[in-house]
Amino acid sequence: PAINLDLDPETMVARVPLFAALPPDAVRQISRLLRPVLAVPGEMVVRKGEGGDAMYFVASGAVEVMVTPRPVRLGSGDFFGEMALISGAPRSADISSLGFCSLLVLRADDFQSLVSASPVLREHIHDTARRRSGEAASE
Ligand code: CMP
């Protein structure tokens, strides 16, 4: 996504249900690490096989993860691109934007800071990655 959103990251972060429950201090700290971007309809945000340099939180709109047997839709409060950051493996699926979608980008080198700001978030991200890679393995 190339379009930078002129929106206060802290406001956007507070709108993501996943972050809303965190202490205000953690929200502020996390906001500093996230860059808001807008994906246009049909834009490929993540390409299967590429290296992972960031993960993404969906602030509004939806994306489609091209996994088998059927694509998975992720929306507000969901995240993606965490698997490559955790495992170091290439991207496991293509992901494209359904309509306009505002995303919060977390660079790989800021991932550690984010998860140390919130152990709860860290557990949630790791659990989700484990579940998703288990789904891929059981096909
Ligand atoms: P990553 O492998 O970095 O890039 C592709 C992303 O697709 C992956 O991280 C996950 O965030 C997401 N993903 C992979 N499999 C699934 C799944 N079964 N359901 C939802 N999202 C998935």
mmCIF file of N, CA and C and ligand atoms in Angstrom:
data_model
loop_
_atom_site.group_PDB
_atom_site.id
_atom_site.type_symbol
_atom_site.label_atom_id
_atom_site.label_comp_id
_atom_site.label_asym_id
_atom_site.label_seq_id
_atom_site.Cartn_x
_atom_site.Cartn_y
_atom_site.Cartn_z
ATOM 1 N N PRO A 1 0.842 -1.191 0.000
ATOM 2 C CA PRO A 1 0.000 0.000 0.000
ATOM 3 C C PRO A 1 0.882 1.247 0.000
ATOM 4 N N ALA A 2 0.663 2.110 -0.956
ATOM 5 C CA ALA A 2 1.546 3.250 -1.125
ATOM 6 C C ALA A 2 0.938 4.533 -0.583
ATOM 7 N N ILE A 3 -0.377 4.507 -0.344
ATOM 8 C CA ILE A 3 -1.035 5.744 0.052
ATOM 9 C C ILE A 3 -0.976 5.905 1.564
ATOM 10 N N ASN A 4 -0.298 6.947 2.012
ATOM 11 C CA ASN A 4 -0.245 7.207 3.447
ATOM 12 C C ASN A 4 -1.510 7.925 3.880
ATOM 13 N N LEU A 5 -2.075 7.485 4.964
ATOM 14 C CA LEU A 5 -3.294 8.119 5.456
ATOM 15 C C LEU A 5 -2.914 9.239 6.407
ATOM 16 N N ASP A 6 -3.519 10.378 6.189
ATOM 17 C CA ASP A 6 -3.247 11.506 7.063
ATOM 18 C C ASP A 6 -4.152 11.427 8.281
ATOM 19 N N LEU A 7 -3.987 10.380 9.033
ATOM 20 C CA LEU A 7 -4.840 10.142 10.196
ATOM 21 C C LEU A 7 -3.947 9.933 11.409
ATOM 22 N N ASP A 8 -4.390 10.391 12.528
ATOM 23 C CA ASP A 8 -3.654 10.205 13.764
ATOM 24 C C ASP A 8 -3.591 8.706 14.107
ATOM 25 N N PRO A 9 -2.389 8.117 14.136
ATOM 26 C CA PRO A 9 -2.278 6.679 14.402
ATOM 27 C C PRO A 9 -2.929 6.285 15.728
ATOM 28 N N GLU A 10 -2.828 7.161 16.710
ATOM 29 C CA GLU A 10 -3.380 6.809 18.017
ATOM 30 C C GLU A 10 -4.900 6.623 17.946
ATOM 31 N N THR A 11 -5.563 7.482 17.167
ATOM 32 C CA THR A 11 -7.003 7.366 16.968
ATOM 33 C C THR A 11 -7.328 6.067 16.255
ATOM 34 N N MET A 12 -6.543 5.765 15.218
ATOM 35 C CA MET A 12 -6.790 4.530 14.474
ATOM 36 C C MET A 12 -6.549 3.301 15.337
ATOM 37 N N VAL A 13 -5.475 3.338 16.100
ATOM 38 C CA VAL A 13 -5.148 2.193 16.953
ATOM 39 C C VAL A 13 -6.261 1.949 17.962
ATOM 40 N N ALA A 14 -6.779 3.017 18.540
ATOM 41 C CA ALA A 14 -7.842 2.882 19.531
ATOM 42 C C ALA A 14 -9.109 2.284 18.919
ATOM 43 N N ARG A 15 -9.250 2.403 17.590
ATOM 44 C CA ARG A 15 -10.431 1.844 16.904
ATOM 45 C C ARG A 15 -10.299 0.356 16.616
ATOM 46 N N VAL A 16 -9.083 -0.167 16.688
ATOM 47 C CA VAL A 16 -8.896 -1.601 16.447
ATOM 48 C C VAL A 16 -9.257 -2.340 17.735
ATOM 49 N N PRO A 17 -10.322 -3.176 17.676
ATOM 50 C CA PRO A 17 -10.801 -3.841 18.892
ATOM 51 C C PRO A 17 -9.694 -4.563 19.674
ATOM 52 N N LEU A 18 -8.765 -5.136 18.935
ATOM 53 C CA LEU A 18 -7.653 -5.854 19.551
ATOM 54 C C LEU A 18 -6.835 -4.958 20.481
ATOM 55 N N PHE A 19 -6.697 -3.701 20.128
ATOM 56 C CA PHE A 19 -5.881 -2.772 20.915
ATOM 57 C C PHE A 19 -6.696 -2.027 21.962
ATOM 58 N N ALA A 20 -8.001 -1.894 21.690
ATOM 59 C CA ALA A 20 -8.852 -1.042 22.521
ATOM 60 C C ALA A 20 -8.829 -1.455 23.984
ATOM 61 N N ALA A 21 -8.636 -2.753 24.245
ATOM 62 C CA ALA A 21 -8.682 -3.264 25.612
ATOM 63 C C ALA A 21 -7.373 -3.040 26.371
ATOM 64 N N LEU A 22 -6.344 -2.586 25.658
ATOM 65 C CA LEU A 22 -5.036 -2.440 26.308
ATOM 66 C C LEU A 22 -4.982 -1.155 27.142
ATOM 67 N N PRO A 23 -4.087 -1.133 28.130
ATOM 68 C CA PRO A 23 -3.916 0.088 28.921
ATOM 69 C C PRO A 23 -3.497 1.248 28.012
ATOM 70 N N PRO A 24 -3.973 2.473 28.306
ATOM 71 C CA PRO A 24 -3.673 3.643 27.481
ATOM 72 C C PRO A 24 -2.172 3.814 27.183
ATOM 73 N N ASP A 25 -1.339 3.503 28.152
ATOM 74 C CA ASP A 25 0.108 3.607 27.950
ATOM 75 C C ASP A 25 0.592 2.703 26.831
ATOM 76 N N ALA A 26 0.080 1.469 26.820
ATOM 77 C CA ALA A 26 0.465 0.502 25.796
ATOM 78 C C ALA A 26 -0.038 0.980 24.433
ATOM 79 N N VAL A 27 -1.268 1.505 24.390
ATOM 80 C CA VAL A 27 -1.833 2.016 23.135
ATOM 81 C C VAL A 27 -0.946 3.126 22.578
ATOM 82 N N ARG A 28 -0.519 4.018 23.452
ATOM 83 C CA ARG A 28 0.336 5.136 23.024
ATOM 84 C C ARG A 28 1.662 4.622 22.480
ATOM 85 N N GLN A 29 2.239 3.678 23.194
ATOM 86 C CA GLN A 29 3.536 3.109 22.803
ATOM 87 C C GLN A 29 3.418 2.383 21.452
ATOM 88 N N ILE A 30 2.333 1.607 21.308
ATOM 89 C CA ILE A 30 2.109 0.844 20.082
ATOM 90 C C ILE A 30 1.851 1.787 18.904
ATOM 91 N N SER A 31 1.088 2.860 19.164
ATOM 92 C CA SER A 31 0.771 3.828 18.095
ATOM 93 C C SER A 31 2.017 4.382 17.435
ATOM 94 N N ARG A 32 3.046 4.563 18.231
ATOM 95 C CA ARG A 32 4.288 5.141 17.687
ATOM 96 C C ARG A 32 4.970 4.211 16.690
ATOM 97 N N LEU A 33 4.629 2.924 16.757
ATOM 98 C CA LEU A 33 5.284 1.936 15.900
ATOM 99 C C LEU A 33 4.511 1.660 14.616
ATOM 100 N N LEU A 34 3.246 2.115 14.575
ATOM 101 C CA LEU A 34 2.372 1.744 13.463
ATOM 102 C C LEU A 34 2.211 2.884 12.469
ATOM 103 N N ARG A 35 2.249 2.529 11.186
ATOM 104 C CA ARG A 35 2.079 3.532 10.128
ATOM 105 C C ARG A 35 0.769 3.247 9.399
ATOM 106 N N PRO A 36 -0.171 4.223 9.389
ATOM 107 C CA PRO A 36 -1.436 3.995 8.699
ATOM 108 C C PRO A 36 -1.264 4.115 7.178
ATOM 109 N N VAL A 37 -1.789 3.157 6.451
ATOM 110 C CA VAL A 37 -1.772 3.202 4.984
ATOM 111 C C VAL A 37 -3.137 2.787 4.446
ATOM 112 N N LEU A 38 -3.409 3.199 3.221
ATOM 113 C CA LEU A 38 -4.664 2.823 2.571
ATOM 114 C C LEU A 38 -4.360 1.879 1.420
ATOM 115 N N ALA A 39 -5.014 0.711 1.420
ATOM 116 C CA ALA A 39 -4.909 -0.205 0.277
ATOM 117 C C ALA A 39 -6.111 0.045 -0.625
ATOM 118 N N VAL A 40 -5.873 0.095 -1.934
ATOM 119 C CA VAL A 40 -6.960 0.339 -2.884
ATOM 120 C C VAL A 40 -7.596 -1.000 -3.272
ATOM 121 N N PRO A 41 -8.834 -0.967 -3.828
ATOM 122 C CA PRO A 41 -9.525 -2.229 -4.158
ATOM 123 C C PRO A 41 -8.670 -3.146 -5.044
ATOM 124 N N GLY A 42 -8.554 -4.389 -4.661
ATOM 125 C CA GLY A 42 -7.827 -5.378 -5.451
ATOM 126 C C GLY A 42 -6.321 -5.363 -5.272
ATOM 127 N N GLU A 43 -5.833 -4.428 -4.495
ATOM 128 C CA GLU A 43 -4.374 -4.342 -4.308
ATOM 129 C C GLU A 43 -3.832 -5.584 -3.590
ATOM 130 N N MET A 44 -2.730 -6.114 -4.113
ATOM 131 C CA MET A 44 -2.042 -7.229 -3.459
ATOM 132 C C MET A 44 -1.165 -6.652 -2.361
ATOM 133 N N VAL A 45 -1.515 -6.946 -1.136
ATOM 134 C CA VAL A 45 -0.773 -6.382 -0.009
ATOM 135 C C VAL A 45 0.380 -7.296 0.378
ATOM 136 N N VAL A 46 0.133 -8.609 0.295
ATOM 137 C CA VAL A 46 1.151 -9.616 0.627
ATOM 138 C C VAL A 46 1.195 -10.621 -0.513
ATOM 139 N N ARG A 47 2.397 -10.985 -0.937
ATOM 140 C CA ARG A 47 2.558 -11.976 -2.007
ATOM 141 C C ARG A 47 3.199 -13.244 -1.489
ATOM 142 N N LYS A 48 2.552 -14.357 -1.762
ATOM 143 C CA LYS A 48 3.061 -15.662 -1.365
ATOM 144 C C LYS A 48 4.496 -15.839 -1.863
ATOM 145 N N GLY A 49 5.359 -16.368 -1.012
ATOM 146 C CA GLY A 49 6.734 -16.677 -1.411
ATOM 147 C C GLY A 49 7.726 -15.556 -1.160
ATOM 148 N N GLU A 50 7.219 -14.346 -0.959
ATOM 149 C CA GLU A 50 8.146 -13.238 -0.680
ATOM 150 C C GLU A 50 8.614 -13.278 0.772
ATOM 151 N N GLY A 51 9.665 -12.544 1.055
ATOM 152 C CA GLY A 51 10.128 -12.426 2.430
ATOM 153 C C GLY A 51 9.209 -11.475 3.180
ATOM 154 N N GLY A 52 9.101 -11.660 4.489
ATOM 155 C CA GLY A 52 8.207 -10.805 5.275
ATOM 156 C C GLY A 52 8.968 -9.699 5.984
ATOM 157 N N ASP A 53 8.631 -8.451 5.666
ATOM 158 C CA ASP A 53 9.316 -7.332 6.330
ATOM 159 C C ASP A 53 8.370 -6.538 7.227
ATOM 160 N N ALA A 54 7.098 -6.964 7.290
ATOM 161 C CA ALA A 54 6.120 -6.229 8.097
ATOM 162 C C ALA A 54 4.907 -7.107 8.361
ATOM 163 N N MET A 55 4.120 -6.729 9.372
ATOM 164 C CA MET A 55 2.790 -7.313 9.524
ATOM 165 C C MET A 55 1.779 -6.168 9.525
ATOM 166 N N TYR A 56 0.501 -6.520 9.402
ATOM 167 C CA TYR A 56 -0.545 -5.523 9.168
ATOM 168 C C TYR A 56 -1.735 -5.769 10.075
ATOM 169 N N PHE A 57 -2.292 -4.686 10.619
ATOM 170 C CA PHE A 57 -3.550 -4.730 11.357
ATOM 171 C C PHE A 57 -4.606 -4.040 10.509
ATOM 172 N N VAL A 58 -5.782 -4.643 10.437
ATOM 173 C CA VAL A 58 -6.869 -4.047 9.653
ATOM 174 C C VAL A 58 -7.623 -3.057 10.535
ATOM 175 N N ALA A 59 -7.594 -1.773 10.163
ATOM 176 C CA ALA A 59 -8.310 -0.749 10.928
ATOM 177 C C ALA A 59 -9.732 -0.605 10.407
ATOM 178 N N SER A 60 -9.908 -0.660 9.066
ATOM 179 C CA SER A 60 -11.253 -0.700 8.492
ATOM 180 C C SER A 60 -11.196 -1.318 7.115
ATOM 181 N N GLY A 61 -12.340 -1.849 6.665
ATOM 182 C CA GLY A 61 -12.386 -2.568 5.403
ATOM 183 C C GLY A 61 -12.017 -4.029 5.617
ATOM 184 N N ALA A 62 -11.701 -4.721 4.531
ATOM 185 C CA ALA A 62 -11.409 -6.150 4.634
ATOM 186 C C ALA A 62 -10.399 -6.573 3.578
ATOM 187 N N VAL A 63 -9.715 -7.662 3.877
ATOM 188 C CA VAL A 63 -8.793 -8.274 2.917
ATOM 189 C C VAL A 63 -9.167 -9.743 2.759
ATOM 190 N N GLU A 64 -8.634 -10.354 1.701
ATOM 191 C CA GLU A 64 -8.914 -11.762 1.439
ATOM 192 C C GLU A 64 -7.595 -12.531 1.387
ATOM 193 N N VAL A 65 -7.497 -13.562 2.223
ATOM 194 C CA VAL A 65 -6.309 -14.418 2.272
ATOM 195 C C VAL A 65 -6.569 -15.611 1.357
ATOM 196 N N MET A 66 -5.715 -15.793 0.342
ATOM 197 C CA MET A 66 -5.966 -16.836 -0.653
ATOM 198 C C MET A 66 -5.420 -18.185 -0.199
ATOM 199 N N VAL A 67 -6.129 -18.788 0.754
ATOM 200 C CA VAL A 67 -5.764 -20.117 1.219
ATOM 201 C C VAL A 67 -6.783 -21.126 0.703
ATOM 202 N N THR A 68 -6.377 -22.399 0.658
ATOM 203 C CA THR A 68 -7.305 -23.460 0.262
ATOM 204 C C THR A 68 -7.897 -24.093 1.531
ATOM 205 N N PRO A 69 -9.073 -24.673 1.504
ATOM 206 C CA PRO A 69 -9.910 -24.868 0.317
ATOM 207 C C PRO A 69 -10.687 -23.625 -0.106
ATOM 208 N N ARG A 70 -10.803 -22.650 0.767
ATOM 209 C CA ARG A 70 -11.489 -21.418 0.355
ATOM 210 C C ARG A 70 -10.811 -20.218 1.003
ATOM 211 N N PRO A 71 -10.898 -19.063 0.321
ATOM 212 C CA PRO A 71 -10.268 -17.843 0.845
ATOM 213 C C PRO A 71 -10.864 -17.452 2.202
ATOM 214 N N VAL A 72 -10.052 -16.832 3.025
ATOM 215 C CA VAL A 72 -10.495 -16.361 4.339
ATOM 216 C C VAL A 72 -10.541 -14.839 4.317
ATOM 217 N N ARG A 73 -11.648 -14.290 4.801
ATOM 218 C CA ARG A 73 -11.793 -12.842 4.844
ATOM 219 C C ARG A 73 -11.403 -12.332 6.239
ATOM 220 N N LEU A 74 -10.555 -11.325 6.266
ATOM 221 C CA LEU A 74 -10.176 -10.700 7.536
ATOM 222 C C LEU A 74 -10.649 -9.260 7.533
ATOM 223 N N GLY A 75 -11.167 -8.803 8.671
ATOM 224 C CA GLY A 75 -11.696 -7.445 8.749
ATOM 225 C C GLY A 75 -11.154 -6.696 9.952
ATOM 226 N N SER A 76 -11.858 -5.648 10.280
ATOM 227 C CA SER A 76 -11.452 -4.742 11.344
ATOM 228 C C SER A 76 -11.032 -5.480 12.621
ATOM 229 N N GLY A 77 -9.827 -5.179 13.091
ATOM 230 C CA GLY A 77 -9.311 -5.793 14.311
ATOM 231 C C GLY A 77 -8.482 -7.038 14.046
ATOM 232 N N ASP A 78 -8.601 -7.599 12.840
ATOM 233 C CA ASP A 78 -7.778 -8.756 12.489
ATOM 234 C C ASP A 78 -6.391 -8.286 12.059
ATOM 235 N N PHE A 79 -5.473 -9.226 11.993
ATOM 236 C CA PHE A 79 -4.129 -8.907 11.519
ATOM 237 C C PHE A 79 -3.636 -10.005 10.600
ATOM 238 N N PHE A 80 -2.604 -9.710 9.836
ATOM 239 C CA PHE A 80 -2.016 -10.716 8.952
ATOM 240 C C PHE A 80 -0.551 -10.382 8.700
ATOM 241 N N GLY A 81 0.166 -11.381 8.186
ATOM 242 C CA GLY A 81 1.590 -11.186 7.905
ATOM 243 C C GLY A 81 2.466 -11.473 9.111
ATOM 244 N N GLU A 82 1.828 -11.979 10.191
ATOM 245 C CA GLU A 82 2.585 -12.262 11.420
ATOM 246 C C GLU A 82 3.421 -13.532 11.289
ATOM 247 N N MET A 83 2.979 -14.472 10.423
ATOM 248 C CA MET A 83 3.644 -15.777 10.372
ATOM 249 C C MET A 83 5.088 -15.661 9.898
ATOM 250 N N ALA A 84 5.307 -14.886 8.844
ATOM 251 C CA ALA A 84 6.671 -14.728 8.323
ATOM 252 C C ALA A 84 7.574 -14.040 9.352
ATOM 253 N N LEU A 85 7.010 -13.131 10.131
ATOM 254 C CA LEU A 85 7.827 -12.430 11.134
ATOM 255 C C LEU A 85 8.240 -13.371 12.258
ATOM 256 N N ILE A 86 7.317 -14.263 12.624
ATOM 257 C CA ILE A 86 7.598 -15.170 13.734
ATOM 258 C C ILE A 86 8.530 -16.302 13.305
ATOM 259 N N SER A 87 8.271 -16.872 12.118
ATOM 260 C CA SER A 87 9.017 -18.076 11.701
ATOM 261 C C SER A 87 10.215 -17.762 10.824
ATOM 262 N N GLY A 88 10.219 -16.606 10.184
ATOM 263 C CA GLY A 88 11.273 -16.309 9.220
ATOM 264 C C GLY A 88 11.032 -16.973 7.863
ATOM 265 N N ALA A 89 9.924 -17.731 7.745
ATOM 266 C CA ALA A 89 9.588 -18.392 6.478
ATOM 267 C C ALA A 89 9.021 -17.365 5.490
ATOM 268 N N PRO A 90 9.031 -17.710 4.181
ATOM 269 C CA PRO A 90 8.407 -16.803 3.194
ATOM 270 C C PRO A 90 6.905 -16.680 3.445
ATOM 271 N N ARG A 91 6.288 -15.651 2.884
ATOM 272 C CA ARG A 91 4.844 -15.452 3.000
ATOM 273 C C ARG A 91 4.111 -16.711 2.576
ATOM 274 N N SER A 92 3.117 -17.119 3.373
ATOM 275 C CA SER A 92 2.434 -18.388 3.128
ATOM 276 C C SER A 92 1.236 -18.255 2.196
ATOM 277 N N ALA A 93 0.808 -17.022 1.874
ATOM 278 C CA ALA A 93 -0.379 -16.835 1.030
ATOM 279 C C ALA A 93 -0.379 -15.440 0.408
ATOM 280 N N ASP A 94 -1.087 -15.318 -0.715
ATOM 281 C CA ASP A 94 -1.379 -13.996 -1.280
ATOM 282 C C ASP A 94 -2.498 -13.361 -0.463
ATOM 283 N N ILE A 95 -2.427 -12.056 -0.298
ATOM 284 C CA ILE A 95 -3.513 -11.337 0.366
ATOM 285 C C ILE A 95 -3.826 -10.082 -0.431
ATOM 286 N N SER A 96 -5.110 -9.928 -0.794
ATOM 287 C CA SER A 96 -5.487 -8.718 -1.534
ATOM 288 C C SER A 96 -6.611 -7.986 -0.818
ATOM 289 N N SER A 97 -6.698 -6.709 -1.133
ATOM 290 C CA SER A 97 -7.652 -5.832 -0.473
ATOM 291 C C SER A 97 -9.018 -5.958 -1.138
ATOM 292 N N LEU A 98 -10.069 -6.099 -0.324
ATOM 293 C CA LEU A 98 -11.443 -6.086 -0.839
ATOM 294 C C LEU A 98 -11.952 -4.667 -0.643
ATOM 295 N N GLY A 99 -12.036 -3.901 -1.687
ATOM 296 C CA GLY A 99 -12.425 -2.492 -1.527
ATOM 297 C C GLY A 99 -11.304 -1.684 -0.909
ATOM 298 N N PHE A 100 -11.619 -0.468 -0.486
ATOM 299 C CA PHE A 100 -10.627 0.347 0.201
ATOM 300 C C PHE A 100 -10.470 -0.170 1.621
ATOM 301 N N CYS A 101 -9.238 -0.230 2.058
ATOM 302 C CA CYS A 101 -8.978 -0.862 3.331
ATOM 303 C C CYS A 101 -7.881 -0.079 4.050
ATOM 304 N N SER A 102 -8.153 0.369 5.255
ATOM 305 C CA SER A 102 -7.072 1.060 5.968
ATOM 306 C C SER A 102 -6.366 0.095 6.905
ATOM 307 N N LEU A 103 -5.061 0.133 6.794
ATOM 308 C CA LEU A 103 -4.201 -0.821 7.489
ATOM 309 C C LEU A 103 -3.206 -0.078 8.361
ATOM 310 N N LEU A 104 -2.755 -0.754 9.399
ATOM 311 C CA LEU A 104 -1.674 -0.225 10.225
ATOM 312 C C LEU A 104 -0.481 -1.155 10.044
ATOM 313 N N VAL A 105 0.618 -0.604 9.551
ATOM 314 C CA VAL A 105 1.790 -1.416 9.223
ATOM 315 C C VAL A 105 2.779 -1.404 10.382
ATOM 316 N N LEU A 106 3.203 -2.590 10.760
ATOM 317 C CA LEU A 106 4.237 -2.756 11.788
ATOM 318 C C LEU A 106 5.457 -3.398 11.146
ATOM 319 N N ARG A 107 6.545 -2.687 11.086
ATOM 320 C CA ARG A 107 7.765 -3.228 10.477
ATOM 321 C C ARG A 107 8.348 -4.341 11.334
ATOM 322 N N ALA A 108 8.992 -5.300 10.643
ATOM 323 C CA ALA A 108 9.565 -6.461 11.336
ATOM 324 C C ALA A 108 10.470 -6.041 12.486
ATOM 325 N N ASP A 109 11.268 -4.991 12.266
ATOM 326 C CA ASP A 109 12.212 -4.623 13.335
ATOM 327 C C ASP A 109 11.535 -3.905 14.504
ATOM 328 N N ASP A 110 10.249 -3.554 14.350
ATOM 329 C CA ASP A 110 9.498 -2.984 15.480
ATOM 330 C C ASP A 110 8.604 -4.020 16.159
ATOM 331 N N PHE A 111 8.545 -5.202 15.563
ATOM 332 C CA PHE A 111 7.681 -6.265 16.084
ATOM 333 C C PHE A 111 8.045 -6.598 17.532
ATOM 334 N N GLN A 112 9.334 -6.712 17.813
ATOM 335 C CA GLN A 112 9.783 -7.035 19.173
ATOM 336 C C GLN A 112 9.319 -5.988 20.179
ATOM 337 N N SER A 113 9.418 -4.710 19.775
ATOM 338 C CA SER A 113 8.990 -3.635 20.693
ATOM 339 C C SER A 113 7.507 -3.733 20.977
ATOM 340 N N LEU A 114 6.730 -4.046 19.941
ATOM 341 C CA LEU A 114 5.285 -4.140 20.141
ATOM 342 C C LEU A 114 4.939 -5.282 21.098
ATOM 343 N N VAL A 115 5.522 -6.447 20.871
ATOM 344 C CA VAL A 115 5.148 -7.576 21.724
ATOM 345 C C VAL A 115 5.698 -7.419 23.142
ATOM 346 N N SER A 116 6.781 -6.662 23.297
ATOM 347 C CA SER A 116 7.212 -6.460 24.683
ATOM 348 C C SER A 116 6.388 -5.379 25.383
ATOM 349 N N ALA A 117 5.711 -4.528 24.594
ATOM 350 C CA ALA A 117 4.799 -3.545 25.199
ATOM 351 C C ALA A 117 3.544 -4.223 25.735
ATOM 352 N N SER A 118 3.213 -5.388 25.195
ATOM 353 C CA SER A 118 2.015 -6.077 25.643
ATOM 354 C C SER A 118 2.134 -7.596 25.526
ATOM 355 N N PRO A 119 2.378 -8.264 26.663
ATOM 356 C CA PRO A 119 2.442 -9.729 26.684
ATOM 357 C C PRO A 119 1.132 -10.358 26.198
ATOM 358 N N VAL A 120 0.008 -9.701 26.481
ATOM 359 C CA VAL A 120 -1.304 -10.222 26.064
ATOM 360 C C VAL A 120 -1.379 -10.270 24.536
ATOM 361 N N LEU A 121 -0.936 -9.187 23.933
ATOM 362 C CA LEU A 121 -0.928 -9.095 22.474
ATOM 363 C C LEU A 121 0.024 -10.139 21.877
ATOM 364 N N ARG A 122 1.180 -10.279 22.516
ATOM 365 C CA ARG A 122 2.176 -11.252 22.058
ATOM 366 C C ARG A 122 1.570 -12.655 22.015
ATOM 367 N N GLU A 123 0.893 -13.053 23.115
ATOM 368 C CA GLU A 123 0.270 -14.371 23.188
ATOM 369 C C GLU A 123 -0.777 -14.529 22.089
ATOM 370 N N HIS A 124 -1.583 -13.484 21.914
ATOM 371 C CA HIS A 124 -2.657 -13.541 20.925
ATOM 372 C C HIS A 124 -2.089 -13.716 19.515
ATOM 373 N N ILE A 125 -1.041 -12.975 19.196
ATOM 374 C CA ILE A 125 -0.437 -13.053 17.862
ATOM 375 C C ILE A 125 0.204 -14.422 17.644
ATOM 376 N N HIS A 126 0.926 -14.907 18.658
ATOM 377 C CA HIS A 126 1.568 -16.220 18.522
ATOM 378 C C HIS A 126 0.539 -17.348 18.423
ATOM 379 N N ASP A 127 -0.523 -17.281 19.238
ATOM 380 C CA ASP A 127 -1.585 -18.303 19.173
ATOM 381 C C ASP A 127 -2.231 -18.326 17.787
ATOM 382 N N THR A 128 -2.498 -17.129 17.260
ATOM 383 C CA THR A 128 -3.144 -17.029 15.944
ATOM 384 C C THR A 128 -2.243 -17.610 14.862
ATOM 385 N N ALA A 129 -0.948 -17.284 14.923
ATOM 386 C CA ALA A 129 0.007 -17.809 13.932
ATOM 387 C C ALA A 129 0.047 -19.337 14.000
ATOM 388 N N ARG A 130 0.046 -19.867 15.220
ATOM 389 C CA ARG A 130 0.084 -21.326 15.388
ATOM 390 C C ARG A 130 -1.166 -21.969 14.801
ATOM 391 N N ARG A 131 -2.301 -21.376 15.095
ATOM 392 C CA ARG A 131 -3.563 -21.918 14.581
ATOM 393 C C ARG A 131 -3.586 -21.875 13.057
ATOM 394 N N ARG A 132 -3.166 -20.741 12.490
ATOM 395 C CA ARG A 132 -3.191 -20.606 11.031
ATOM 396 C C ARG A 132 -2.219 -21.571 10.360
ATOM 397 N N SER A 133 -1.041 -21.775 10.931
ATOM 398 C CA SER A 133 -0.114 -22.695 10.261
ATOM 399 C C SER A 133 -0.576 -24.128 10.441
ATOM 400 N N GLY A 134 -1.302 -24.419 11.529
ATOM 401 C CA GLY A 134 -1.903 -25.737 11.717
ATOM 402 C C GLY A 134 -2.967 -26.007 10.671
ATOM 403 N N GLU A 135 -3.754 -24.959 10.351
ATOM 404 C CA GLU A 135 -4.794 -25.099 9.320
ATOM 405 C C GLU A 135 -4.178 -25.430 7.974
ATOM 406 N N ALA A 136 -3.047 -24.784 7.674
ATOM 407 C CA ALA A 136 -2.371 -25.045 6.396
ATOM 408 C C ALA A 136 -1.839 -26.471 6.358
ATOM 409 N N ALA A 137 -1.319 -26.938 7.516
ATOM 410 C CA ALA A 137 -0.694 -28.255 7.566
ATOM 411 C C ALA A 137 -1.718 -29.379 7.445
ATOM 412 N N SER A 138 -2.973 -29.112 7.834
ATOM 413 C CA SER A 138 -3.968 -30.182 7.856
ATOM 414 C C SER A 138 -4.753 -30.304 6.550
ATOM 415 N N GLU A 139 -4.349 -29.538 5.536
ATOM 416 C CA GLU A 139 -5.061 -29.611 4.251
ATOM 417 C C GLU A 139 -4.817 -30.939 3.551
HETATM 418 P P1 CMP B 1 2.443 -14.655 6.331
HETATM 419 O O1 CMP B 1 2.781 -16.070 6.047
HETATM 420 O O2 CMP B 1 3.517 -13.733 6.775
HETATM 421 O O3 CMP B 1 1.775 -14.044 5.016
HETATM 422 C C1 CMP B 1 0.514 -14.564 4.614
HETATM 423 C C2 CMP B 1 -0.433 -14.423 5.781
HETATM 424 O O4 CMP B 1 -1.714 -14.972 5.573
HETATM 425 C C3 CMP B 1 0.071 -15.185 7.006
HETATM 426 O O5 CMP B 1 1.278 -14.606 7.439
HETATM 427 C C4 CMP B 1 -1.137 -15.092 7.895
HETATM 428 O O6 CMP B 1 -1.192 -13.818 8.504
HETATM 429 C C5 CMP B 1 -2.271 -15.199 6.862
HETATM 430 N N1 CMP B 1 -2.836 -16.556 6.866
HETATM 431 C C6 CMP B 1 -2.228 -17.703 6.513
HETATM 432 N N2 CMP B 1 -3.065 -18.745 6.653
HETATM 433 C C7 CMP B 1 -4.238 -18.254 7.117
HETATM 434 C C8 CMP B 1 -5.504 -18.817 7.475
HETATM 435 N N3 CMP B 1 -5.739 -20.128 7.379
HETATM 436 N N4 CMP B 1 -6.467 -17.977 7.921
HETATM 437 C C9 CMP B 1 -6.254 -16.659 8.018
HETATM 438 N N5 CMP B 1 -5.086 -16.062 7.694
HETATM 439 C C10 CMP B 1 -4.085 -16.853 7.258
#
